[in-house]
Amino acid sequence: MISWTAVIPFKGRAARKTRLAGAFSEEQRDRLSHAMFNRTCAVLAGCDAVGEIAVLSGIRPPAWDGRLINDAGRGLNAELISLAADLAVQRLLVIHADLPLLEPQDISELLEAAGRASMAIAPDHAGIGTNAIALVEPAGFAFQFGPDSLARHVEAGQGRAAIVKRIGLSLDIDTPEDYERAWRLAPEIRTWIRA
């Protein structure tokens, strides 16, 4: 089986989920971020096609004892471009850690689509951003995370990108409305912010 390297960008506490600040305390946002991160790691660990999981961060997340790639603070795109060159891996999955409904089948479908098309992108629920991108040949790819990243990633893919739309990959939590949408689909999410 072909093996993928998965990289999860993870922000420091001060930068985490700031758009939820009006609805949740810093401690609650921290607990939610860690719960979603842990779920993402567990889902990736359960995927046979994922051979290695690494975290790109300036801090080591609690309970994470796997590979940590230091975020030097150059911005996510610059960090990923450098990482893709340094890792020299054939197949790279970059996935955000705020996907509370993520399931192994979501990852499998994304990676299978990338295998067929050479790259696959999972858009956010608004169809504007990018929640995950899988690249068969990541070296030299111009990562475009940020505003309107879906369109910019499609353009960078030069017509090769497969778009994979699944609720587990699209529903990220950035706003209180996102949080409400998520817990209505999976009520146990409400327990993630409790001490």
Short mmCIF file of N, CA and C in Angstrom, two decimals:
data_model
loop_
_atom_site.label_atom_id
_atom_site.label_comp_id
_atom_site.label_asym_id
_atom_site.label_seq_id
_atom_site.Cartn_x
_atom_site.Cartn_y
_atom_site.Cartn_z
N MET A 1 0.84 -1.20 0.00
CA MET A 1 0.00 0.00 0.00
C MET A 1 0.88 1.26 0.00
N ILE A 2 0.47 2.26 -0.78
CA ILE A 2 1.21 3.52 -0.84
C ILE A 2 0.97 4.30 0.45
N SER A 3 2.04 4.84 1.00
CA SER A 3 1.96 5.51 2.30
C SER A 3 1.99 7.03 2.15
N TRP A 4 1.13 7.68 2.90
CA TRP A 4 1.05 9.14 2.92
C TRP A 4 1.62 9.69 4.23
N THR A 5 2.20 10.87 4.15
CA THR A 5 2.60 11.63 5.34
C THR A 5 1.54 12.70 5.58
N ALA A 6 0.96 12.71 6.77
CA ALA A 6 -0.05 13.71 7.12
C ALA A 6 0.57 14.77 8.01
N VAL A 7 0.32 16.02 7.70
CA VAL A 7 0.81 17.14 8.50
C VAL A 7 -0.38 17.94 8.99
N ILE A 8 -0.41 18.19 10.30
CA ILE A 8 -1.49 18.96 10.93
C ILE A 8 -0.91 20.27 11.45
N PRO A 9 -1.23 21.40 10.84
CA PRO A 9 -0.82 22.69 11.42
C PRO A 9 -1.60 22.93 12.72
N PHE A 10 -0.89 23.40 13.75
CA PHE A 10 -1.56 23.63 15.04
C PHE A 10 -1.04 24.93 15.64
N LYS A 11 -1.94 25.88 15.87
CA LYS A 11 -1.55 27.20 16.34
C LYS A 11 -1.29 27.23 17.84
N GLY A 12 -0.50 28.21 18.25
CA GLY A 12 -0.30 28.45 19.68
C GLY A 12 -1.58 28.95 20.31
N ARG A 13 -1.65 28.91 21.62
CA ARG A 13 -2.91 29.19 22.32
C ARG A 13 -3.49 30.57 22.01
N ALA A 14 -2.65 31.59 21.96
CA ALA A 14 -3.16 32.95 21.77
C ALA A 14 -3.83 33.14 20.42
N ALA A 15 -3.43 32.35 19.43
CA ALA A 15 -3.97 32.51 18.07
C ALA A 15 -5.10 31.54 17.77
N ARG A 16 -5.49 30.74 18.75
CA ARG A 16 -6.43 29.66 18.50
C ARG A 16 -7.88 30.10 18.61
N LYS A 17 -8.65 29.92 17.54
CA LYS A 17 -10.10 30.08 17.54
C LYS A 17 -10.56 31.43 18.10
N THR A 18 -9.92 32.51 17.63
CA THR A 18 -10.24 33.83 18.15
C THR A 18 -11.65 34.30 17.77
N ARG A 19 -12.20 33.77 16.66
CA ARG A 19 -13.55 34.18 16.27
C ARG A 19 -14.63 33.58 17.16
N LEU A 20 -14.22 32.68 18.05
CA LEU A 20 -15.17 32.12 19.03
C LEU A 20 -15.13 32.89 20.35
N ALA A 21 -14.29 33.92 20.41
CA ALA A 21 -14.06 34.61 21.69
C ALA A 21 -15.33 35.21 22.29
N GLY A 22 -16.26 35.63 21.46
CA GLY A 22 -17.49 36.22 21.98
C GLY A 22 -18.42 35.21 22.61
N ALA A 23 -18.24 33.95 22.30
CA ALA A 23 -19.14 32.90 22.79
C ALA A 23 -18.52 32.03 23.86
N PHE A 24 -17.18 31.89 23.84
CA PHE A 24 -16.51 30.97 24.75
C PHE A 24 -15.28 31.63 25.38
N SER A 25 -14.98 31.18 26.59
CA SER A 25 -13.78 31.69 27.27
C SER A 25 -12.53 31.12 26.59
N GLU A 26 -11.38 31.67 26.93
CA GLU A 26 -10.13 31.16 26.36
C GLU A 26 -9.92 29.70 26.74
N GLU A 27 -10.28 29.34 27.98
CA GLU A 27 -10.15 27.94 28.41
C GLU A 27 -11.06 27.02 27.60
N GLN A 28 -12.28 27.45 27.36
CA GLN A 28 -13.21 26.63 26.57
C GLN A 28 -12.72 26.48 25.14
N ARG A 29 -12.23 27.56 24.56
CA ARG A 29 -11.70 27.48 23.20
C ARG A 29 -10.49 26.56 23.14
N ASP A 30 -9.68 26.61 24.18
CA ASP A 30 -8.51 25.75 24.25
C ASP A 30 -8.92 24.28 24.31
N ARG A 31 -9.92 23.96 25.16
CA ARG A 31 -10.39 22.58 25.29
C ARG A 31 -10.99 22.09 23.98
N LEU A 32 -11.77 22.96 23.31
CA LEU A 32 -12.37 22.59 22.04
C LEU A 32 -11.28 22.32 20.99
N SER A 33 -10.28 23.19 20.93
CA SER A 33 -9.19 23.02 19.96
C SER A 33 -8.46 21.71 20.18
N HIS A 34 -8.19 21.39 21.44
CA HIS A 34 -7.47 20.14 21.74
C HIS A 34 -8.33 18.91 21.45
N ALA A 35 -9.63 19.01 21.73
CA ALA A 35 -10.52 17.88 21.44
C ALA A 35 -10.57 17.61 19.94
N MET A 36 -10.66 18.67 19.14
CA MET A 36 -10.70 18.48 17.68
C MET A 36 -9.36 17.99 17.16
N PHE A 37 -8.28 18.51 17.72
CA PHE A 37 -6.94 18.04 17.33
C PHE A 37 -6.80 16.55 17.62
N ASN A 38 -7.19 16.14 18.82
CA ASN A 38 -7.07 14.73 19.20
C ASN A 38 -7.92 13.84 18.31
N ARG A 39 -9.11 14.32 17.94
CA ARG A 39 -9.96 13.54 17.04
C ARG A 39 -9.30 13.40 15.67
N THR A 40 -8.75 14.50 15.16
CA THR A 40 -8.08 14.45 13.86
C THR A 40 -6.93 13.45 13.88
N CYS A 41 -6.13 13.50 14.94
CA CYS A 41 -5.00 12.56 15.07
C CYS A 41 -5.49 11.11 15.11
N ALA A 42 -6.56 10.86 15.87
CA ALA A 42 -7.08 9.51 16.01
C ALA A 42 -7.62 8.99 14.68
N VAL A 43 -8.32 9.85 13.93
CA VAL A 43 -8.84 9.44 12.63
C VAL A 43 -7.70 9.13 11.68
N LEU A 44 -6.69 9.97 11.64
CA LEU A 44 -5.54 9.73 10.76
C LEU A 44 -4.82 8.44 11.15
N ALA A 45 -4.68 8.21 12.45
CA ALA A 45 -3.99 7.00 12.92
C ALA A 45 -4.76 5.74 12.51
N GLY A 46 -6.06 5.87 12.32
CA GLY A 46 -6.87 4.72 11.92
C GLY A 46 -6.93 4.48 10.42
N CYS A 47 -6.22 5.30 9.64
CA CYS A 47 -6.21 5.15 8.19
C CYS A 47 -4.97 4.40 7.74
N ASP A 48 -5.16 3.25 7.10
CA ASP A 48 -4.04 2.43 6.67
C ASP A 48 -3.12 3.15 5.70
N ALA A 49 -3.65 4.06 4.91
CA ALA A 49 -2.84 4.75 3.90
C ALA A 49 -1.93 5.81 4.50
N VAL A 50 -2.19 6.20 5.75
CA VAL A 50 -1.35 7.22 6.40
C VAL A 50 -0.24 6.52 7.16
N GLY A 51 0.98 6.73 6.70
CA GLY A 51 2.13 6.06 7.32
C GLY A 51 2.75 6.86 8.44
N GLU A 52 2.64 8.19 8.36
CA GLU A 52 3.23 9.05 9.40
C GLU A 52 2.36 10.26 9.61
N ILE A 53 2.27 10.70 10.87
CA ILE A 53 1.55 11.92 11.22
C ILE A 53 2.55 12.86 11.89
N ALA A 54 2.59 14.09 11.42
CA ALA A 54 3.47 15.10 12.01
C ALA A 54 2.64 16.34 12.31
N VAL A 55 3.05 17.06 13.34
CA VAL A 55 2.37 18.31 13.71
C VAL A 55 3.32 19.46 13.41
N LEU A 56 2.81 20.46 12.70
CA LEU A 56 3.56 21.68 12.41
C LEU A 56 3.10 22.74 13.40
N SER A 57 3.97 23.09 14.33
CA SER A 57 3.56 24.00 15.40
C SER A 57 4.78 24.58 16.10
N GLY A 58 4.55 25.72 16.74
CA GLY A 58 5.59 26.31 17.58
C GLY A 58 5.55 25.77 18.99
N ILE A 59 4.54 24.94 19.30
CA ILE A 59 4.42 24.33 20.62
C ILE A 59 4.12 22.84 20.43
N ARG A 60 4.38 22.06 21.45
CA ARG A 60 3.98 20.64 21.40
C ARG A 60 2.61 20.51 22.06
N PRO A 61 1.60 20.09 21.30
CA PRO A 61 0.28 19.93 21.90
C PRO A 61 0.31 18.91 23.04
N PRO A 62 -0.48 19.13 24.10
CA PRO A 62 -0.53 18.17 25.19
C PRO A 62 -0.90 16.78 24.68
N ALA A 63 -0.25 15.79 25.23
CA ALA A 63 -0.49 14.38 24.91
C ALA A 63 0.02 13.98 23.53
N TRP A 64 0.62 14.90 22.77
CA TRP A 64 1.17 14.54 21.47
C TRP A 64 2.63 14.14 21.65
N ASP A 65 2.95 12.87 21.40
CA ASP A 65 4.33 12.43 21.53
C ASP A 65 4.93 12.01 20.19
N GLY A 66 4.22 12.37 19.11
CA GLY A 66 4.70 12.04 17.77
C GLY A 66 5.64 13.11 17.23
N ARG A 67 5.85 13.08 15.94
CA ARG A 67 6.79 14.00 15.30
C ARG A 67 6.27 15.43 15.36
N LEU A 68 7.15 16.34 15.76
CA LEU A 68 6.83 17.76 15.82
C LEU A 68 7.77 18.49 14.88
N ILE A 69 7.20 19.23 13.93
CA ILE A 69 7.99 20.06 13.01
C ILE A 69 7.84 21.50 13.47
N ASN A 70 8.94 22.13 13.79
CA ASN A 70 8.89 23.48 14.35
C ASN A 70 8.38 24.49 13.33
N ASP A 71 7.38 25.26 13.75
CA ASP A 71 6.87 26.37 12.95
C ASP A 71 7.74 27.58 13.28
N ALA A 72 8.49 28.04 12.30
CA ALA A 72 9.43 29.15 12.53
C ALA A 72 8.76 30.51 12.45
N GLY A 73 7.44 30.55 12.22
CA GLY A 73 6.72 31.81 12.23
C GLY A 73 6.76 32.58 10.92
N ARG A 74 7.05 31.90 9.83
CA ARG A 74 7.12 32.57 8.52
C ARG A 74 5.76 32.65 7.83
N GLY A 75 4.73 32.11 8.44
CA GLY A 75 3.41 32.02 7.80
C GLY A 75 3.20 30.60 7.30
N LEU A 76 1.95 30.15 7.31
CA LEU A 76 1.66 28.75 7.02
C LEU A 76 2.14 28.33 5.63
N ASN A 77 1.90 29.15 4.62
CA ASN A 77 2.28 28.75 3.26
C ASN A 77 3.79 28.59 3.12
N ALA A 78 4.54 29.54 3.65
CA ALA A 78 6.00 29.45 3.59
C ALA A 78 6.50 28.24 4.36
N GLU A 79 5.88 27.97 5.51
CA GLU A 79 6.28 26.81 6.31
C GLU A 79 6.03 25.51 5.54
N LEU A 80 4.88 25.42 4.87
CA LEU A 80 4.54 24.20 4.14
C LEU A 80 5.41 24.01 2.90
N ILE A 81 5.72 25.09 2.22
CA ILE A 81 6.60 24.99 1.05
C ILE A 81 7.98 24.48 1.48
N SER A 82 8.48 25.02 2.59
CA SER A 82 9.77 24.57 3.11
C SER A 82 9.70 23.13 3.58
N LEU A 83 8.63 22.80 4.26
CA LEU A 83 8.44 21.44 4.78
C LEU A 83 8.38 20.42 3.64
N ALA A 84 7.65 20.74 2.59
CA ALA A 84 7.52 19.82 1.45
C ALA A 84 8.87 19.56 0.81
N ALA A 85 9.71 20.58 0.76
CA ALA A 85 11.05 20.41 0.19
C ALA A 85 11.94 19.61 1.13
N ASP A 86 11.86 19.91 2.42
CA ASP A 86 12.73 19.24 3.40
C ASP A 86 12.37 17.78 3.61
N LEU A 87 11.06 17.48 3.64
CA LEU A 87 10.62 16.11 3.91
C LEU A 87 10.93 15.18 2.75
N ALA A 88 10.92 15.73 1.54
CA ALA A 88 11.17 14.94 0.34
C ALA A 88 10.28 13.69 0.31
N VAL A 89 9.00 13.89 0.65
CA VAL A 89 8.05 12.78 0.61
C VAL A 89 7.33 12.79 -0.73
N GLN A 90 6.86 11.64 -1.13
CA GLN A 90 6.13 11.52 -2.38
C GLN A 90 4.68 11.95 -2.24
N ARG A 91 4.07 11.65 -1.09
CA ARG A 91 2.65 11.93 -0.92
C ARG A 91 2.43 12.64 0.41
N LEU A 92 1.85 13.84 0.31
CA LEU A 92 1.67 14.69 1.49
C LEU A 92 0.22 15.11 1.63
N LEU A 93 -0.31 14.92 2.83
CA LEU A 93 -1.65 15.39 3.19
C LEU A 93 -1.48 16.49 4.23
N VAL A 94 -2.03 17.66 3.95
CA VAL A 94 -2.09 18.74 4.94
C VAL A 94 -3.54 18.90 5.34
N ILE A 95 -3.81 18.78 6.63
CA ILE A 95 -5.20 18.82 7.09
C ILE A 95 -5.30 19.65 8.36
N HIS A 96 -6.30 20.52 8.39
CA HIS A 96 -6.51 21.35 9.58
C HIS A 96 -7.13 20.52 10.70
N ALA A 97 -6.92 20.98 11.91
CA ALA A 97 -7.30 20.20 13.09
C ALA A 97 -8.63 20.65 13.70
N ASP A 98 -9.48 21.29 12.90
CA ASP A 98 -10.75 21.78 13.47
C ASP A 98 -11.95 21.17 12.75
N LEU A 99 -11.86 19.86 12.54
CA LEU A 99 -12.90 19.13 11.80
C LEU A 99 -13.56 18.11 12.73
N PRO A 100 -14.56 18.53 13.51
CA PRO A 100 -15.11 17.67 14.56
C PRO A 100 -15.88 16.45 14.07
N LEU A 101 -16.29 16.46 12.80
CA LEU A 101 -17.06 15.32 12.27
C LEU A 101 -16.21 14.42 11.39
N LEU A 102 -14.92 14.62 11.38
CA LEU A 102 -14.02 13.86 10.52
C LEU A 102 -14.09 12.36 10.82
N GLU A 103 -14.12 11.56 9.75
CA GLU A 103 -14.16 10.10 9.85
C GLU A 103 -13.10 9.50 8.93
N PRO A 104 -12.65 8.26 9.22
CA PRO A 104 -11.64 7.64 8.36
C PRO A 104 -12.04 7.58 6.88
N GLN A 105 -13.31 7.38 6.59
CA GLN A 105 -13.75 7.30 5.19
C GLN A 105 -13.53 8.63 4.45
N ASP A 106 -13.60 9.74 5.19
CA ASP A 106 -13.33 11.05 4.59
C ASP A 106 -11.89 11.11 4.09
N ILE A 107 -10.98 10.65 4.93
CA ILE A 107 -9.56 10.66 4.56
C ILE A 107 -9.32 9.70 3.40
N SER A 108 -9.90 8.53 3.48
CA SER A 108 -9.72 7.54 2.41
C SER A 108 -10.17 8.09 1.07
N GLU A 109 -11.33 8.73 1.04
CA GLU A 109 -11.83 9.26 -0.23
C GLU A 109 -10.95 10.39 -0.76
N LEU A 110 -10.46 11.23 0.13
CA LEU A 110 -9.58 12.33 -0.28
C LEU A 110 -8.28 11.77 -0.88
N LEU A 111 -7.68 10.81 -0.21
CA LEU A 111 -6.42 10.25 -0.69
C LEU A 111 -6.60 9.45 -1.97
N GLU A 112 -7.70 8.74 -2.08
CA GLU A 112 -7.97 8.00 -3.31
C GLU A 112 -8.16 8.95 -4.49
N ALA A 113 -8.86 10.07 -4.25
CA ALA A 113 -9.06 11.06 -5.31
C ALA A 113 -7.73 11.67 -5.72
N ALA A 114 -6.87 11.93 -4.74
CA ALA A 114 -5.54 12.49 -5.05
C ALA A 114 -4.72 11.49 -5.85
N GLY A 115 -4.84 10.22 -5.52
CA GLY A 115 -4.11 9.19 -6.24
C GLY A 115 -4.50 9.13 -7.71
N ARG A 116 -5.77 9.42 -7.98
CA ARG A 116 -6.25 9.39 -9.37
C ARG A 116 -5.90 10.67 -10.13
N ALA A 117 -5.96 11.81 -9.43
CA ALA A 117 -5.81 13.10 -10.11
C ALA A 117 -4.47 13.79 -9.88
N SER A 118 -3.68 13.27 -8.99
CA SER A 118 -2.39 13.80 -8.53
C SER A 118 -2.53 14.81 -7.39
N MET A 119 -3.71 15.39 -7.21
CA MET A 119 -3.97 16.20 -6.02
C MET A 119 -5.47 16.27 -5.78
N ALA A 120 -5.84 16.45 -4.50
CA ALA A 120 -7.25 16.58 -4.15
C ALA A 120 -7.38 17.62 -3.05
N ILE A 121 -8.47 18.36 -3.11
CA ILE A 121 -8.71 19.45 -2.17
C ILE A 121 -10.07 19.24 -1.51
N ALA A 122 -10.11 19.44 -0.19
CA ALA A 122 -11.37 19.41 0.56
C ALA A 122 -11.72 20.84 0.93
N PRO A 123 -12.77 21.42 0.31
CA PRO A 123 -13.15 22.79 0.64
C PRO A 123 -13.88 22.88 1.97
N ASP A 124 -13.92 24.08 2.52
CA ASP A 124 -14.72 24.31 3.72
C ASP A 124 -16.20 24.35 3.34
N HIS A 125 -17.08 24.45 4.34
CA HIS A 125 -18.52 24.35 4.07
C HIS A 125 -19.04 25.53 3.26
N ALA A 126 -18.30 26.63 3.25
CA ALA A 126 -18.70 27.78 2.44
C ALA A 126 -18.23 27.67 1.00
N GLY A 127 -17.36 26.70 0.73
CA GLY A 127 -16.83 26.54 -0.61
C GLY A 127 -15.84 27.60 -1.00
N ILE A 128 -15.17 28.17 -0.01
CA ILE A 128 -14.22 29.27 -0.25
C ILE A 128 -12.82 28.89 0.21
N GLY A 129 -12.75 28.29 1.39
CA GLY A 129 -11.45 27.94 1.97
C GLY A 129 -11.06 26.50 1.71
N THR A 130 -9.90 26.13 2.22
CA THR A 130 -9.36 24.77 2.06
C THR A 130 -9.14 24.17 3.44
N ASN A 131 -9.80 23.04 3.72
CA ASN A 131 -9.61 22.36 5.00
C ASN A 131 -8.56 21.27 4.93
N ALA A 132 -8.34 20.73 3.73
CA ALA A 132 -7.31 19.69 3.56
C ALA A 132 -6.90 19.66 2.10
N ILE A 133 -5.64 19.31 1.89
CA ILE A 133 -5.14 19.16 0.52
C ILE A 133 -4.17 17.98 0.50
N ALA A 134 -4.33 17.12 -0.48
CA ALA A 134 -3.48 15.94 -0.63
C ALA A 134 -2.75 16.03 -1.96
N LEU A 135 -1.43 15.89 -1.90
CA LEU A 135 -0.58 16.06 -3.08
C LEU A 135 0.29 14.84 -3.29
N VAL A 136 0.24 14.27 -4.49
CA VAL A 136 1.08 13.13 -4.80
C VAL A 136 2.54 13.56 -4.91
N GLU A 137 2.78 14.75 -5.47
CA GLU A 137 4.13 15.29 -5.59
C GLU A 137 4.15 16.70 -5.00
N PRO A 138 4.36 16.83 -3.69
CA PRO A 138 4.23 18.12 -3.03
C PRO A 138 5.40 19.09 -3.25
N ALA A 139 6.57 18.59 -3.57
CA ALA A 139 7.73 19.46 -3.71
C ALA A 139 7.48 20.50 -4.80
N GLY A 140 7.67 21.76 -4.44
CA GLY A 140 7.49 22.85 -5.41
C GLY A 140 6.08 23.37 -5.52
N PHE A 141 5.12 22.74 -4.82
CA PHE A 141 3.74 23.22 -4.89
C PHE A 141 3.62 24.53 -4.13
N ALA A 142 2.90 25.49 -4.72
CA ALA A 142 2.71 26.80 -4.10
C ALA A 142 1.46 26.78 -3.22
N PHE A 143 1.63 26.45 -1.95
CA PHE A 143 0.49 26.43 -1.03
C PHE A 143 -0.13 27.82 -0.94
N GLN A 144 -1.45 27.86 -0.84
CA GLN A 144 -2.19 29.12 -0.91
C GLN A 144 -3.21 29.28 0.22
N PHE A 145 -2.92 28.75 1.41
CA PHE A 145 -3.87 28.89 2.51
C PHE A 145 -4.06 30.36 2.84
N GLY A 146 -5.29 30.71 3.23
CA GLY A 146 -5.64 32.10 3.51
C GLY A 146 -6.95 32.41 2.82
N PRO A 147 -7.31 33.69 2.67
CA PRO A 147 -8.57 34.06 2.03
C PRO A 147 -8.69 33.48 0.62
N ASP A 148 -9.87 32.96 0.30
CA ASP A 148 -10.16 32.40 -1.03
C ASP A 148 -9.17 31.31 -1.43
N SER A 149 -8.74 30.52 -0.47
CA SER A 149 -7.68 29.54 -0.77
C SER A 149 -8.14 28.43 -1.71
N LEU A 150 -9.43 28.10 -1.72
CA LEU A 150 -9.87 27.03 -2.61
C LEU A 150 -9.58 27.39 -4.07
N ALA A 151 -10.03 28.56 -4.50
CA ALA A 151 -9.81 28.98 -5.89
C ALA A 151 -8.32 29.09 -6.19
N ARG A 152 -7.56 29.58 -5.23
CA ARG A 152 -6.12 29.75 -5.47
C ARG A 152 -5.39 28.41 -5.49
N HIS A 153 -5.85 27.45 -4.68
CA HIS A 153 -5.26 26.10 -4.75
C HIS A 153 -5.61 25.40 -6.06
N VAL A 154 -6.85 25.58 -6.51
CA VAL A 154 -7.25 24.99 -7.79
C VAL A 154 -6.38 25.56 -8.91
N GLU A 155 -6.17 26.87 -8.87
CA GLU A 155 -5.32 27.50 -9.89
C GLU A 155 -3.89 26.99 -9.81
N ALA A 156 -3.36 26.86 -8.60
CA ALA A 156 -1.99 26.35 -8.42
C ALA A 156 -1.86 24.91 -8.91
N GLY A 157 -2.98 24.18 -8.87
CA GLY A 157 -2.97 22.79 -9.33
C GLY A 157 -3.01 22.63 -10.83
N GLN A 158 -3.18 23.74 -11.55
CA GLN A 158 -3.13 23.75 -13.01
C GLN A 158 -4.08 22.72 -13.64
N GLY A 159 -5.29 22.69 -13.10
CA GLY A 159 -6.32 21.82 -13.68
C GLY A 159 -6.28 20.37 -13.24
N ARG A 160 -5.37 20.03 -12.32
CA ARG A 160 -5.26 18.63 -11.90
C ARG A 160 -6.07 18.32 -10.65
N ALA A 161 -6.58 19.32 -9.97
CA ALA A 161 -7.16 19.12 -8.64
C ALA A 161 -8.55 18.48 -8.68
N ALA A 162 -8.70 17.41 -7.91
CA ALA A 162 -10.03 16.84 -7.66
C ALA A 162 -10.60 17.52 -6.42
N ILE A 163 -11.87 17.84 -6.44
CA ILE A 163 -12.54 18.48 -5.30
C ILE A 163 -13.36 17.40 -4.59
N VAL A 164 -13.10 17.24 -3.29
CA VAL A 164 -13.79 16.22 -2.50
C VAL A 164 -14.67 16.91 -1.46
N LYS A 165 -15.98 16.76 -1.61
CA LYS A 165 -16.93 17.40 -0.70
C LYS A 165 -17.57 16.34 0.18
N ARG A 166 -17.23 16.37 1.45
CA ARG A 166 -17.81 15.48 2.45
C ARG A 166 -17.99 16.27 3.73
N ILE A 167 -19.06 16.02 4.46
CA ILE A 167 -19.36 16.81 5.66
C ILE A 167 -18.23 16.75 6.68
N GLY A 168 -17.59 15.59 6.82
CA GLY A 168 -16.50 15.47 7.78
C GLY A 168 -15.28 16.30 7.44
N LEU A 169 -15.11 16.57 6.16
CA LEU A 169 -13.98 17.40 5.71
C LEU A 169 -14.36 18.87 5.58
N SER A 170 -15.64 19.16 5.40
CA SER A 170 -16.04 20.54 5.14
C SER A 170 -16.44 21.32 6.39
N LEU A 171 -17.00 20.64 7.38
CA LEU A 171 -17.52 21.37 8.54
C LEU A 171 -16.41 21.63 9.56
N ASP A 172 -15.78 22.80 9.43
CA ASP A 172 -14.79 23.23 10.40
C ASP A 172 -15.46 24.19 11.38
N ILE A 173 -14.85 24.38 12.53
CA ILE A 173 -15.44 25.27 13.53
C ILE A 173 -14.57 26.51 13.67
N ASP A 174 -15.08 27.61 13.10
CA ASP A 174 -14.41 28.90 13.21
C ASP A 174 -15.27 29.92 13.95
N THR A 175 -16.60 29.76 13.87
CA THR A 175 -17.53 30.73 14.44
C THR A 175 -18.53 30.03 15.35
N PRO A 176 -19.23 30.79 16.19
CA PRO A 176 -20.28 30.17 17.01
C PRO A 176 -21.33 29.44 16.18
N GLU A 177 -21.64 29.96 14.99
CA GLU A 177 -22.62 29.32 14.11
C GLU A 177 -22.10 27.96 13.64
N ASP A 178 -20.80 27.88 13.35
CA ASP A 178 -20.19 26.60 12.97
C ASP A 178 -20.31 25.60 14.11
N TYR A 179 -20.04 26.08 15.33
CA TYR A 179 -20.11 25.20 16.50
C TYR A 179 -21.52 24.65 16.68
N GLU A 180 -22.52 25.53 16.54
CA GLU A 180 -23.91 25.09 16.69
C GLU A 180 -24.28 24.08 15.60
N ARG A 181 -23.85 24.34 14.37
CA ARG A 181 -24.13 23.41 13.27
C ARG A 181 -23.52 22.04 13.56
N ALA A 182 -22.29 22.04 14.11
CA ALA A 182 -21.60 20.79 14.40
C ALA A 182 -22.29 20.00 15.51
N TRP A 183 -22.64 20.68 16.62
CA TRP A 183 -23.21 19.90 17.73
C TRP A 183 -24.64 19.44 17.43
N ARG A 184 -25.31 20.12 16.53
CA ARG A 184 -26.64 19.62 16.13
C ARG A 184 -26.52 18.30 15.37
N LEU A 185 -25.43 18.11 14.67
CA LEU A 185 -25.17 16.86 13.96
C LEU A 185 -24.55 15.81 14.87
N ALA A 186 -23.77 16.27 15.86
CA ALA A 186 -23.09 15.35 16.80
C ALA A 186 -23.14 15.99 18.19
N PRO A 187 -24.22 15.75 18.95
CA PRO A 187 -24.43 16.42 20.25
C PRO A 187 -23.28 16.27 21.25
N GLU A 188 -22.49 15.20 21.13
CA GLU A 188 -21.40 15.00 22.10
C GLU A 188 -20.34 16.09 22.01
N ILE A 189 -20.34 16.85 20.93
CA ILE A 189 -19.38 17.95 20.78
C ILE A 189 -19.54 18.97 21.89
N ARG A 190 -20.74 19.10 22.41
CA ARG A 190 -20.97 20.07 23.50
C ARG A 190 -20.17 19.73 24.74
N THR A 191 -19.84 18.47 24.92
CA THR A 191 -19.07 18.08 26.11
C THR A 191 -17.60 18.44 25.98
N TRP A 192 -17.14 18.78 24.78
CA TRP A 192 -15.72 19.03 24.57
C TRP A 192 -15.22 20.31 25.21
N ILE A 193 -16.13 21.25 25.49
CA ILE A 193 -15.69 22.52 26.08
C ILE A 193 -15.79 22.51 27.60
N ARG A 194 -16.27 21.40 28.15
CA ARG A 194 -16.43 21.35 29.61
C ARG A 194 -15.17 20.84 30.28
N ALA A 195 -14.92 21.32 31.48
CA ALA A 195 -13.72 20.91 32.23
C ALA A 195 -13.89 19.50 32.75
#
